[in-house]
Coordinates of C-alpha atoms in Angstrom, one line a residue:
Chain W
M783 CA 43.0 -80.3 103.9
K784 CA 46.2 -81.2 102.1
T785 CA 44.4 -82.7 99.1
A786 CA 42.2 -79.6 99.1
L787 CA 45.2 -77.4 98.9
I788 CA 46.7 -79.4 96.1
S789 CA 43.5 -79.5 94.1
T790 CA 43.1 -75.7 94.6
T791 CA 46.5 -75.1 93.3
A792 CA 45.9 -77.4 90.4
L793 CA 42.6 -75.6 89.8
I794 CA 44.4 -72.2 89.8
A795 CA 47.1 -73.7 87.5
S796 CA 44.6 -75.0 85.1
F797 CA 43.0 -71.6 84.9
T798 CA 46.2 -69.6 84.6
V799 CA 47.8 -71.7 81.9
P800 CA 45.3 -70.9 79.2
A801 CA 44.8 -67.3 80.6
A802 CA 48.5 -66.6 80.2
A803 CA 48.2 -65.7 76.5
Q804 CA 51.5 -64.8 74.9
T805 CA 51.8 -61.4 73.3
I806 CA 54.4 -61.0 70.6
G807 CA 55.4 -57.5 69.5
V808 CA 56.8 -57.0 66.0
S809 CA 58.5 -53.8 65.1
I810 CA 59.8 -53.2 61.6
P811 CA 60.7 -50.3 59.3
A812 CA 57.8 -48.6 57.4
A813 CA 57.2 -49.6 53.7
T814 CA 59.2 -46.7 52.2
H815 CA 60.8 -48.7 49.5
G816 CA 60.2 -52.0 47.6
W817 CA 62.1 -54.4 49.9
A818 CA 60.6 -52.9 53.1
G819 CA 57.2 -53.0 51.4
A820 CA 57.6 -56.7 50.9
L821 CA 58.8 -57.1 54.5
N822 CA 55.5 -55.5 55.6
Y823 CA 53.5 -57.7 53.3
H824 CA 55.2 -60.9 54.7
A825 CA 54.9 -59.7 58.3
E826 CA 51.2 -59.0 58.0
R827 CA 50.5 -62.4 56.4
T828 CA 52.5 -64.3 58.9
V829 CA 50.8 -62.5 61.8
E830 CA 47.4 -63.4 60.4
R831 CA 48.3 -67.0 59.8
L832 CA 49.8 -67.5 63.3
E833 CA 46.8 -65.9 65.0
E834 CA 44.8 -68.7 63.5
T835 CA 47.4 -71.4 64.4
Y836 CA 47.9 -70.2 68.0
P837 CA 44.5 -68.9 69.3
D838 CA 46.2 -67.8 72.6
M839 CA 48.7 -65.7 70.9
D840 CA 48.4 -61.9 70.4
F841 CA 50.4 -59.9 68.0
V842 CA 51.3 -56.2 68.0
L843 CA 52.7 -55.0 64.7
T844 CA 54.2 -51.5 64.4
T845 CA 56.1 -49.9 61.5
T846 CA 58.3 -46.8 61.8
S847 CA 60.3 -44.7 59.5
D848 CA 63.0 -43.5 61.9
P849 CA 65.0 -44.9 64.9
A850 CA 63.6 -42.5 67.5
T851 CA 60.0 -43.4 66.7
Q852 CA 60.9 -47.1 66.8
V853 CA 62.3 -46.7 70.3
S854 CA 59.0 -45.0 71.4
D855 CA 57.1 -47.9 69.8
L856 CA 59.1 -50.4 71.8
E857 CA 58.5 -48.5 75.0
D858 CA 54.7 -48.4 74.3
M859 CA 54.7 -52.1 73.6
V860 CA 56.3 -53.0 76.9
A861 CA 54.3 -50.4 78.9
T862 CA 50.8 -50.8 77.5
R863 CA 50.7 -54.3 75.9
G864 CA 53.0 -56.2 78.2
I865 CA 54.7 -58.1 75.5
D866 CA 56.3 -61.5 76.2
A867 CA 58.4 -61.6 73.1
L868 CA 59.7 -59.0 70.7
V869 CA 60.7 -59.5 67.0
V870 CA 62.5 -56.4 65.9
L871 CA 64.3 -55.3 62.7
P872 CA 66.3 -52.4 64.2
F873 CA 66.2 -49.3 62.0
E874 CA 69.7 -48.5 63.0
S875 CA 71.9 -50.7 65.2
E876 CA 73.5 -48.1 67.6
P877 CA 70.5 -46.2 68.8
L878 CA 68.3 -49.3 69.3
T879 CA 70.9 -51.4 71.2
G880 CA 70.2 -49.8 74.6
P881 CA 66.4 -49.9 74.5
I882 CA 66.3 -53.5 73.2
Q883 CA 68.9 -54.5 75.9
R884 CA 66.6 -53.1 78.6
I885 CA 63.7 -55.1 77.2
A886 CA 65.7 -58.3 77.1
E887 CA 66.9 -57.8 80.7
S888 CA 63.3 -57.5 81.9
G889 CA 62.9 -61.2 80.8
T890 CA 61.3 -60.6 77.4
W891 CA 62.3 -63.0 74.6
V892 CA 64.0 -60.9 71.9
T893 CA 64.5 -61.9 68.3
V894 CA 66.6 -59.5 66.2
V895 CA 66.1 -59.6 62.4
D896 CA 68.7 -58.7 59.7
R897 CA 70.4 -55.7 61.2
G898 CA 72.4 -56.8 64.2
L899 CA 72.7 -54.8 67.4
A900 CA 75.9 -53.0 68.4
Q901 CA 76.5 -55.4 71.3
E902 CA 76.6 -59.2 71.2
G903 CA 74.6 -61.5 73.4
I904 CA 71.5 -59.4 73.9
E905 CA 69.1 -61.3 71.7
D906 CA 67.8 -64.8 72.2
L907 CA 67.5 -65.4 68.5
Y908 CA 69.1 -63.7 65.5
V909 CA 67.6 -64.2 62.0
A910 CA 69.4 -62.4 59.1
G911 CA 70.2 -62.4 55.5
D912 CA 73.9 -62.8 54.5
N913 CA 75.1 -59.7 52.9
E914 CA 78.6 -61.1 52.3
S915 CA 77.2 -64.0 50.4
F916 CA 74.8 -61.7 48.6
G917 CA 77.9 -60.0 47.0
R918 CA 79.8 -63.2 46.7
T919 CA 77.1 -65.1 44.8
A920 CA 76.9 -62.4 42.2
A921 CA 80.7 -62.2 41.8
E922 CA 81.0 -66.0 41.5
Y923 CA 78.4 -66.0 38.8
F924 CA 80.4 -63.3 36.9
A925 CA 83.7 -65.2 37.4
E926 CA 82.2 -68.4 36.0
T927 CA 80.2 -67.1 33.0
L928 CA 82.1 -64.1 31.8
D929 CA 85.1 -64.3 29.4
D930 CA 88.6 -63.6 30.5
G931 CA 89.2 -59.8 30.7
A932 CA 85.5 -58.9 30.8
K933 CA 84.6 -55.4 31.9
I934 CA 82.0 -54.8 34.5
V935 CA 80.5 -51.7 36.2
V936 CA 79.1 -51.7 39.7
M937 CA 76.2 -49.7 41.3
R938 CA 76.3 -49.6 45.0
G939 CA 73.5 -48.8 47.3
I940 CA 73.2 -46.1 50.0
P941 CA 76.6 -45.8 51.8
S942 CA 76.1 -48.1 54.8
T943 CA 77.5 -51.2 56.5
V944 CA 75.1 -53.4 54.6
D945 CA 76.4 -52.0 51.3
N946 CA 80.0 -52.3 52.5
E947 CA 79.6 -56.0 53.4
R948 CA 78.0 -56.8 50.1
V949 CA 80.8 -55.0 48.1
D950 CA 83.5 -56.6 50.3
G951 CA 82.0 -60.1 49.6
F952 CA 81.8 -59.2 45.9
N953 CA 85.4 -58.0 45.6
A954 CA 86.8 -60.9 47.6
A955 CA 85.1 -63.4 45.3
L956 CA 86.2 -61.6 42.2
E957 CA 89.9 -61.6 43.3
G958 CA 92.0 -63.8 41.1
S959 CA 89.6 -63.8 38.2
N960 CA 90.6 -61.8 35.2
I961 CA 87.5 -59.5 35.4
E962 CA 88.0 -55.8 35.4
V963 CA 85.8 -53.5 37.5
L964 CA 85.7 -50.3 35.5
A965 CA 83.8 -48.2 38.1
M966 CA 81.8 -48.3 41.3
D967 CA 79.4 -45.6 42.3
H968 CA 76.4 -45.2 44.6
A969 CA 72.9 -45.3 43.1
N970 CA 71.3 -45.3 46.6
W971 CA 68.9 -48.2 45.9
N972 CA 66.9 -45.9 43.8
R973 CA 65.6 -46.3 40.2
D974 CA 66.1 -42.7 39.1
N975 CA 69.6 -42.5 40.5
A976 CA 70.4 -45.8 38.8
F977 CA 69.0 -44.5 35.5
T978 CA 71.2 -41.4 35.4
L979 CA 74.3 -43.3 36.7
M980 CA 73.9 -45.9 34.0
Q981 CA 73.5 -43.2 31.4
D982 CA 76.8 -41.8 32.5
Y983 CA 78.5 -45.1 32.6
L984 CA 77.4 -45.8 29.1
S985 CA 78.8 -42.5 27.8
R986 CA 82.0 -43.1 29.7
F987 CA 82.7 -46.7 28.7
S988 CA 82.4 -47.9 25.1
E989 CA 82.7 -51.5 26.3
I990 CA 80.8 -53.0 29.2
D991 CA 80.1 -56.7 29.5
A992 CA 78.1 -56.8 32.7
V993 CA 76.5 -54.6 35.3
W994 CA 76.2 -55.5 38.9
A995 CA 73.2 -53.4 39.9
A996 CA 73.3 -54.9 43.4
D997 CA 69.5 -54.3 43.9
D998 CA 66.5 -54.9 41.7
D999 CA 65.2 -51.3 41.9
Q1000 CA 68.6 -50.2 40.6
A1001 CA 68.5 -52.9 37.9
V1002 CA 65.2 -51.4 36.6
G1003 CA 66.8 -48.0 36.2
A1004 CA 70.0 -49.5 34.6
L1005 CA 67.9 -51.5 32.1
A1006 CA 65.9 -48.5 31.0
A1007 CA 69.2 -46.5 30.3
I1008 CA 70.7 -49.4 28.4
E1009 CA 67.6 -49.7 26.3
Q1010 CA 67.6 -45.9 25.6
A1011 CA 71.2 -46.1 24.4
G1012 CA 70.3 -49.0 22.2
R1013 CA 73.0 -51.2 23.7
E1014 CA 70.8 -54.2 24.7
G1015 CA 72.6 -57.5 23.9
E1016 CA 76.0 -56.0 24.7
M1017 CA 75.8 -56.6 28.4
I1018 CA 74.0 -58.6 31.2
V1019 CA 72.5 -57.0 34.3
V1020 CA 72.5 -58.7 37.6
G1021 CA 70.4 -57.1 40.4
G1022 CA 69.5 -58.7 43.7
A1023 CA 66.8 -59.3 46.3
G1024 CA 64.3 -61.1 44.0
M1025 CA 61.8 -58.5 42.8
K1026 CA 59.0 -60.3 41.1
E1027 CA 59.4 -58.4 37.7
M1028 CA 63.1 -59.5 37.6
V1029 CA 62.2 -63.1 38.6
D1030 CA 59.6 -63.0 35.8
R1031 CA 62.2 -61.9 33.3
I1032 CA 64.5 -64.7 34.4
R1033 CA 61.9 -67.5 34.1
N1034 CA 61.1 -66.2 30.6
G1035 CA 64.7 -66.6 29.6
D1036 CA 65.6 -62.9 29.2
E1037 CA 69.1 -62.6 27.8
T1038 CA 69.9 -59.3 29.5
V1039 CA 68.7 -60.6 32.9
P1040 CA 70.0 -64.2 33.2
V1041 CA 70.1 -64.5 37.0
N1042 CA 69.2 -62.8 40.3
V1043 CA 70.5 -63.1 43.9
T1044 CA 68.1 -63.5 46.8
Y1045 CA 67.9 -61.5 49.9
P1046 CA 64.5 -62.6 51.0
P1047 CA 62.2 -60.0 52.7
S1048 CA 60.2 -63.1 53.8
M1049 CA 63.0 -63.6 56.5
I1050 CA 60.6 -61.7 58.8
S1051 CA 58.2 -64.6 58.5
T1052 CA 61.0 -67.0 59.5
A1053 CA 61.8 -64.8 62.5
I1054 CA 58.2 -64.5 63.7
E1055 CA 57.5 -68.2 63.3
M1056 CA 60.6 -69.2 65.1
T1057 CA 59.8 -66.8 67.9
A1058 CA 56.3 -68.2 68.3
V1059 CA 57.8 -71.7 68.5
G1060 CA 60.5 -70.4 70.9
V1061 CA 58.1 -68.8 73.4
T1062 CA 55.7 -71.7 73.4
G1063 CA 58.7 -73.8 74.5
A1064 CA 58.1 -76.7 72.2
A1065 CA 61.7 -76.9 70.9
P1066 CA 65.0 -75.1 71.6
M1067 CA 65.1 -72.1 69.3
T1068 CA 67.9 -69.8 70.5
G1069 CA 70.9 -69.0 68.4
E1070 CA 71.6 -67.6 65.0
F1071 CA 69.8 -68.3 61.8
I1072 CA 71.5 -67.0 58.7
I1073 CA 69.7 -67.2 55.4
T1074 CA 72.3 -67.6 52.7
S1075 CA 71.7 -65.8 49.4
E1076 CA 70.8 -68.1 46.5
L1077 CA 71.2 -67.7 42.8
I1078 CA 67.9 -67.5 41.0
T1079 CA 68.2 -69.1 37.5
Q1080 CA 65.7 -69.9 34.8
E1081 CA 65.4 -73.4 36.3
N1082 CA 64.4 -72.5 39.8
A1083 CA 62.8 -69.1 39.1
E1084 CA 59.3 -70.4 39.7
D1085 CA 60.1 -71.1 43.4
F1086 CA 60.9 -67.4 44.0
Y1087 CA 57.9 -65.8 42.3
F1088 CA 55.2 -64.5 44.7
E1089 CA 52.2 -63.4 42.7
D1090 CA 50.6 -61.2 45.3
S1091 CA 53.6 -59.6 46.8
P1092 CA 54.1 -55.9 46.1
Y1093 CA 57.8 -56.6 45.4
Chain V
M1070 CA 83.3 12.9 51.2
S1071 CA 83.1 13.5 47.4
E1072 CA 85.5 10.6 47.0
A1073 CA 83.1 8.3 48.9
T1074 CA 80.1 9.3 46.9
A1075 CA 82.0 9.0 43.6
K1076 CA 83.1 5.5 44.6
K1077 CA 79.6 4.3 45.6
P1078 CA 78.0 3.9 42.2
G1079 CA 81.1 2.2 40.8
G1080 CA 81.3 -0.3 43.6
R1081 CA 77.6 -1.0 43.3
R1082 CA 77.8 -1.7 39.6
M1083 CA 80.7 -4.0 40.1
R1084 CA 78.7 -6.0 42.7
I1085 CA 75.7 -6.2 40.4
D1086 CA 77.8 -7.5 37.6
L1087 CA 79.3 -10.2 39.8
Q1088 CA 75.9 -11.2 40.9
T1089 CA 74.7 -11.5 37.3
I1090 CA 77.7 -13.4 36.0
G1091 CA 78.4 -15.5 39.1
P1092 CA 76.3 -18.5 38.2
V1093 CA 77.3 -18.3 34.5
V1094 CA 81.0 -18.3 35.5
A1095 CA 80.3 -21.4 37.6
L1096 CA 78.5 -23.1 34.8
I1097 CA 81.3 -22.3 32.3
A1098 CA 83.9 -23.6 34.8
L1099 CA 82.0 -26.8 35.2
V1100 CA 81.8 -27.3 31.4
L1101 CA 85.6 -26.7 31.1
I1102 CA 86.3 -29.2 33.9
G1103 CA 84.0 -31.7 32.2
I1104 CA 85.7 -31.3 28.8
S1105 CA 89.1 -31.8 30.4
L1106 CA 88.1 -34.9 32.3
S1107 CA 86.2 -36.9 29.7
D1108 CA 86.3 -37.1 25.9
N1109 CA 82.6 -38.0 25.9
F1110 CA 81.5 -35.1 27.9
L1111 CA 80.4 -33.0 24.9
S1112 CA 79.1 -36.0 23.0
Y1113 CA 75.5 -35.7 21.7
A1114 CA 74.3 -38.5 23.9
N1115 CA 75.8 -37.0 27.1
V1116 CA 74.6 -33.5 26.5
T1117 CA 71.1 -34.8 25.7
N1118 CA 71.0 -37.0 28.8
V1119 CA 72.1 -34.1 31.1
L1120 CA 69.6 -31.7 29.6
A1121 CA 66.7 -34.2 29.6
R1122 CA 67.3 -35.3 33.2
S1123 CA 67.4 -31.6 34.3
A1124 CA 64.0 -31.1 32.9
F1125 CA 62.0 -32.4 35.9
I1126 CA 63.7 -30.3 38.5
G1127 CA 64.0 -27.5 35.9
I1128 CA 60.3 -27.2 35.2
I1129 CA 59.5 -27.3 38.9
A1130 CA 62.3 -24.8 39.8
V1131 CA 60.8 -22.3 37.3
G1132 CA 57.6 -22.4 39.3
M1133 CA 59.5 -22.3 42.5
T1134 CA 61.2 -19.1 41.3
F1135 CA 57.9 -17.3 41.4
V1136 CA 56.9 -18.7 44.8
I1137 CA 60.2 -17.7 46.4
T1138 CA 60.2 -14.3 44.6
A1139 CA 56.8 -13.6 46.2
G1140 CA 58.4 -14.4 49.6
G1141 CA 57.0 -18.0 49.9
L1142 CA 58.5 -21.5 49.9
D1143 CA 57.2 -24.9 48.9
L1144 CA 58.8 -28.0 50.5
S1145 CA 56.1 -30.4 49.2
V1146 CA 57.0 -30.5 45.5
G1147 CA 59.0 -33.7 45.6
S1148 CA 56.3 -35.7 47.5
M1149 CA 53.7 -34.0 45.4
A1150 CA 55.4 -35.2 42.2
A1151 CA 55.5 -38.8 43.5
F1152 CA 51.8 -38.6 44.5
V1153 CA 50.7 -37.1 41.2
A1154 CA 52.7 -39.8 39.3
G1155 CA 51.1 -42.5 41.4
V1156 CA 47.6 -41.2 40.8
M1157 CA 48.3 -40.8 37.1
I1158 CA 49.6 -44.4 36.8
L1159 CA 46.7 -45.9 38.7
A1160 CA 44.2 -43.9 36.5
M1161 CA 45.9 -44.9 33.3
N1162 CA 46.0 -48.6 34.3
A1163 CA 42.3 -48.5 35.2
L1164 CA 41.4 -46.7 31.9
T1165 CA 43.5 -49.2 29.9
E1166 CA 41.2 -52.0 31.1
R1167 CA 38.2 -50.2 29.6
M1168 CA 39.6 -48.3 26.6
G1169 CA 42.5 -50.5 25.6
V1170 CA 46.0 -49.2 24.8
T1171 CA 44.9 -46.1 23.0
L1172 CA 46.1 -42.5 22.6
P1173 CA 43.0 -41.1 24.5
V1174 CA 44.2 -42.9 27.6
V1175 CA 47.5 -41.1 27.4
L1176 CA 45.8 -37.8 26.9
I1177 CA 43.4 -38.3 29.8
G1178 CA 46.3 -39.4 31.9
I1179 CA 48.2 -36.2 31.1
A1180 CA 45.1 -34.2 31.9
I1181 CA 44.7 -36.0 35.2
A1182 CA 48.4 -35.3 36.1
L1183 CA 48.0 -31.6 35.3
F1184 CA 44.8 -31.3 37.2
V1185 CA 46.0 -33.2 40.3
G1186 CA 49.1 -31.1 40.4
F1187 CA 47.1 -27.9 40.0
A1188 CA 44.7 -29.0 42.8
A1189 CA 47.5 -29.9 45.1
G1190 CA 49.1 -26.5 44.5
M1191 CA 45.8 -24.8 45.1
I1192 CA 45.4 -26.6 48.5
N1193 CA 48.9 -25.4 49.5
G1194 CA 48.1 -21.9 48.3
L1195 CA 44.6 -21.7 50.0
L1196 CA 46.0 -23.0 53.3
I1197 CA 48.7 -20.4 53.2
T1198 CA 46.7 -17.4 52.0
R1199 CA 43.2 -18.0 53.3
A1200 CA 44.0 -19.9 56.5
G1201 CA 47.0 -17.7 57.1
I1202 CA 49.4 -20.6 58.0
E1203 CA 53.1 -20.2 57.5
A1204 CA 54.2 -21.5 54.1
F1205 CA 57.0 -23.5 55.7
I1206 CA 54.6 -25.3 58.0
V1207 CA 51.8 -25.9 55.4
T1208 CA 54.2 -27.4 52.8
L1209 CA 56.1 -29.4 55.5
G1210 CA 52.8 -30.9 56.4
T1211 CA 51.7 -31.7 52.8
M1212 CA 55.2 -33.0 52.1
G1213 CA 54.6 -35.8 54.7
I1214 CA 51.0 -36.3 53.6
Y1215 CA 51.8 -36.9 49.9
R1216 CA 54.8 -39.1 50.7
S1217 CA 52.6 -41.3 52.9
L1218 CA 49.8 -41.3 50.3
I1219 CA 52.1 -42.6 47.6
T1220 CA 53.5 -45.3 49.9
W1221 CA 49.9 -46.3 50.8
L1222 CA 48.7 -46.3 47.2
A1223 CA 51.7 -48.4 46.1
D1224 CA 51.2 -50.7 49.2
G1225 CA 54.8 -50.1 50.0
G1226 CA 56.1 -51.3 46.7
T1227 CA 56.1 -49.7 43.2
L1228 CA 53.2 -48.6 41.0
S1229 CA 54.0 -49.6 37.4
L1230 CA 52.3 -48.6 34.2
G1231 CA 51.1 -51.5 32.2
Y1232 CA 53.8 -52.7 29.8
E1233 CA 52.0 -52.0 26.5
M1234 CA 50.7 -48.6 27.8
G1235 CA 54.3 -47.8 28.8
E1236 CA 55.5 -48.6 25.3
L1237 CA 52.9 -46.2 23.8
Y1238 CA 53.7 -43.4 26.2
R1239 CA 57.5 -43.9 26.2
P1240 CA 58.3 -41.6 23.3
L1241 CA 57.2 -38.6 25.3
Y1242 CA 60.4 -38.9 27.2
Y1243 CA 62.7 -40.7 24.7
G1244 CA 61.4 -39.2 21.5
G1245 CA 61.5 -35.6 20.1
I1246 CA 61.8 -33.3 17.2
A1247 CA 65.0 -32.9 15.1
G1248 CA 67.0 -34.8 17.6
I1249 CA 65.9 -32.7 20.6
S1250 CA 63.9 -34.7 23.1
W1251 CA 60.6 -33.6 24.4
P1252 CA 61.6 -33.0 28.0
I1253 CA 64.3 -30.5 26.7
I1254 CA 61.8 -28.8 24.5
V1255 CA 59.1 -28.5 27.2
F1256 CA 61.7 -27.3 29.7
A1257 CA 62.9 -24.6 27.3
L1258 CA 59.4 -23.4 26.6
V1259 CA 58.5 -23.3 30.3
A1260 CA 61.7 -21.4 31.0
I1261 CA 61.1 -18.9 28.2
I1262 CA 57.5 -18.3 29.2
G1263 CA 58.6 -18.0 32.8
E1264 CA 61.3 -15.4 32.0
I1265 CA 58.8 -13.3 30.0
A1266 CA 56.2 -13.6 32.8
M1267 CA 58.8 -12.5 35.4
R1268 CA 60.2 -9.6 33.5
H1269 CA 57.4 -8.2 31.4
T1270 CA 54.1 -8.9 33.0
A1271 CA 52.2 -7.3 35.9
F1272 CA 52.2 -10.7 37.6
G1273 CA 56.0 -10.9 37.7
R1274 CA 56.3 -7.4 39.1
H1275 CA 53.6 -8.1 41.7
C1276 CA 55.5 -11.2 42.9
A1277 CA 58.6 -9.1 43.4
A1278 CA 56.7 -6.4 45.1
I1279 CA 55.0 -8.8 47.5
G1280 CA 58.3 -10.5 48.3
S1281 CA 60.0 -7.2 48.8
N1282 CA 57.5 -5.6 51.1
E1283 CA 54.1 -7.1 51.5
K1284 CA 52.5 -4.0 53.2
V1285 CA 53.7 -1.6 50.6
A1286 CA 52.4 -4.0 47.9
R1287 CA 49.0 -4.1 49.6
Y1288 CA 48.9 -0.3 49.8
S1289 CA 49.8 -0.1 46.1
S1290 CA 46.6 -2.1 45.5
V1291 CA 48.4 -5.4 44.6
A1292 CA 46.0 -8.3 45.3
V1293 CA 48.5 -9.9 47.6
L1294 CA 46.6 -13.0 48.5
R1295 CA 45.5 -13.7 45.0
V1296 CA 49.0 -13.3 43.5
R1297 CA 50.4 -15.6 46.2
L1298 CA 47.7 -18.2 45.6
I1299 CA 48.5 -18.1 41.9
T1300 CA 52.2 -18.7 42.5
Y1301 CA 51.4 -21.9 44.4
A1302 CA 48.8 -23.1 42.0
L1303 CA 51.2 -22.4 39.1
L1304 CA 53.9 -24.4 40.9
G1305 CA 51.5 -27.3 41.4
L1306 CA 50.6 -27.2 37.7
L1307 CA 54.3 -27.3 36.7
V1308 CA 54.8 -30.3 39.1
G1309 CA 52.0 -32.0 37.1
L1310 CA 53.8 -31.1 33.9
A1311 CA 57.1 -32.5 35.2
V1312 CA 55.3 -35.7 36.1
V1313 CA 53.9 -35.9 32.6
M1314 CA 57.5 -36.0 31.4
Y1315 CA 58.7 -38.2 34.2
V1316 CA 56.3 -41.1 34.1
P1317 CA 57.3 -42.3 30.6
R1318 CA 60.9 -42.6 31.6
L1319 CA 60.7 -45.6 33.9
G1320 CA 56.9 -46.1 33.8
S1321 CA 56.8 -46.4 37.6
A1322 CA 56.3 -44.5 40.8
S1323 CA 57.2 -45.5 44.3
S1324 CA 57.8 -43.8 47.7
A1325 CA 61.4 -43.2 46.6
T1326 CA 60.2 -41.1 43.6
G1327 CA 61.0 -37.4 43.8
L1328 CA 63.0 -37.7 47.0
L1329 CA 64.8 -34.4 47.8
W1330 CA 63.5 -32.8 44.6
E1331 CA 62.2 -29.9 46.7
L1332 CA 65.7 -29.2 48.0
E1333 CA 67.3 -29.4 44.5
A1334 CA 64.6 -27.1 43.1
I1335 CA 65.2 -24.5 45.9
A1336 CA 68.9 -24.8 45.6
S1337 CA 68.7 -24.2 41.8
V1338 CA 66.6 -21.1 42.4
I1339 CA 69.0 -19.7 45.0
I1340 CA 72.1 -20.5 42.9
G1341 CA 70.5 -18.7 40.0
G1342 CA 70.5 -15.5 42.0
T1343 CA 66.9 -15.3 43.3
L1344 CA 66.7 -14.1 46.8
L1345 CA 65.6 -16.6 49.4
K1346 CA 63.9 -13.9 51.3
G1347 CA 61.9 -12.8 48.3
G1348 CA 61.7 -9.5 46.3
F1349 CA 63.9 -10.4 43.4
G1350 CA 63.7 -13.4 41.0
R1351 CA 65.5 -14.4 37.9
V1352 CA 64.1 -17.3 35.8
W1353 CA 67.1 -17.6 33.5
G1354 CA 69.4 -17.8 36.6
T1355 CA 67.3 -20.7 37.8
V1356 CA 67.9 -22.5 34.6
V1357 CA 71.6 -22.0 35.0
G1358 CA 71.3 -23.3 38.6
V1359 CA 69.5 -26.4 37.5
L1360 CA 72.2 -27.1 34.9
I1361 CA 75.0 -26.5 37.4
L1362 CA 73.5 -29.1 39.8
S1363 CA 73.0 -31.7 37.0
L1364 CA 76.5 -31.1 35.6
I1365 CA 78.1 -31.7 39.0
G1366 CA 76.4 -35.1 39.2
N1367 CA 77.3 -35.9 35.6
I1368 CA 80.9 -35.0 35.9
L1369 CA 81.3 -37.0 39.2
N1370 CA 79.9 -40.0 37.5
L1371 CA 82.2 -39.6 34.5
T1372 CA 85.3 -39.7 36.6
D1373 CA 86.8 -41.6 39.5
F1374 CA 88.5 -38.4 40.5
V1375 CA 86.9 -38.2 44.0
S1376 CA 85.6 -40.9 46.3
P1377 CA 81.9 -41.5 45.6
Y1378 CA 81.4 -40.9 49.4
L1379 CA 82.3 -37.3 48.8
N1380 CA 79.8 -36.6 45.9
G1381 CA 77.4 -34.8 48.3
A1382 CA 80.2 -32.7 49.7
I1383 CA 81.4 -31.6 46.2
Q1384 CA 77.8 -30.6 45.4
G1385 CA 77.5 -28.7 48.6
V1386 CA 80.8 -26.8 48.0
V1387 CA 79.7 -25.7 44.5
I1388 CA 76.3 -24.6 45.8
I1389 CA 77.9 -22.4 48.4
L1390 CA 80.5 -21.1 46.0
A1391 CA 77.9 -20.1 43.4
V1392 CA 76.0 -18.2 46.1
V1393 CA 79.2 -16.6 47.5
L1394 CA 79.9 -15.2 44.0
Q1395 CA 76.7 -13.2 44.2
R1396 CA 76.8 -12.3 47.9
N1397 CA 75.3 -8.8 47.9
T1398 CA 71.6 -8.5 48.7
G1399 CA 70.7 -7.4 45.2
P1400 CA 69.0 -4.4 43.6
A1401 CA 65.6 -4.9 45.3
R1402 CA 66.9 -4.1 48.8

């Protein structure tokens, strides 16, 4: 009798373990600009790859273009798909903190990507780029390579905490060097805005040694304006995030675009993979994983070039 | 009693004058502010830049003047421009593979842009006039549709014209005749033709009549539906034309292309003295409105006078001021 009970339990257990397939929900912003497009590209590829690696694992991938819809998506994931783990890049920190906290309290594993929540201690795993080092890396490059008294102009992104952290890191690293920041204005991470802003900078300042475009979409606009004004060769342009056209220019030794700073959209792959490992329980995986920005130079450019990526 | 009647015409003329000169006064004030803030403001390069960058919104806003005058509205033009640009780039890249980097590819690309713009305008117009759906709703819908389509076409990234093709096509934005670049020339021509059409043709008068009172227009045997349809199709065609000037600038289109152009175009039309409720339109005023908006951005970039966080607020204040200067309801009412 006793052995029968044990063997039955063992039998049930041996059935339930493979039946308890893990479902991982992934919620990210829609591909409305280059970086987010690449984020989607990497997310889709990682999900495809992991579904092969872990046959028992299911993935639910949703993309949204505003915080309210993202909250609805999360509710749907919990209600209809019964997710065991959630990988989320919050569209905005404040409105998503509450909903994600409720999901975490129900026992679901939560991985937050890039944009932190408004309260600490909710997520099991935090994977993010380092905005402060994104700004600092560019500024350190300027401080090392530009002459004393060099003049630079700065294009900021959309006014936001991300932009503020980057600019703070940039300013802090530039402090003490003899580089003069002529002007800082917002080009909203947009090519057209960057083009017009650069045109205006060019008519405003007769001498510019370097442009920190702070994003590769902005760098494209700035480069077009510089070319139009016939002032190539006078200044260098440093963007950021590693758009493949920019990486291509760097590896070909373009004088105007000598370096770039990474802010890899592939961090979503890091987050999904670490979550998959985390929920299968093979290794401890909780904590923070911060991906430092790296300087892309002609020497290492090849490592940062992704042929098929849309970005 | 007699005093009141004597006063009336005088007061009315005074208001009309203010309405006419309001936007011009605002424009002159902005130019004077620009001159006082920067030595380079009146430089050839700066003036050319400001005029050329106004051309896209300007060309669209001229079309929008007719739509609004006829009592309509089009919120889809920004998304439509991005979509048309995307289709044009895809088509030109595909044609380059077969026909090489040749002029016919550019010409076919231009024809495609004009046609797709026209077709998109026709769709808006048909849904509004034949299906009888509110213009605000139809164009809000197509705004979302075109924005999604360009994101999908570009796979979330950016569609770029092939490099050599871009070099061949580039002069259409950067080149010109006698030092005046093509976008400025095209914008000027569109504005002049628009002004003549609005003031001196039956079409322009019909637009105003429909916007003023649709029923009366119908009883006066104005083909209300057809005129409305033409205004939307014309606007679509002008969006196509704006894209023809836009694509050679950066040689790319993404889902961020043309963002908020619809609001800038509508704001330009209203600043220029056209009534948002329809019935009275002024194309030259729209041109002044477009220049006012471009100049504010230009001046804010040329100076560190205000925090860049407040740029939007300054623009808002000038928009409201320009309209306050011409507050009365206009001669059509």
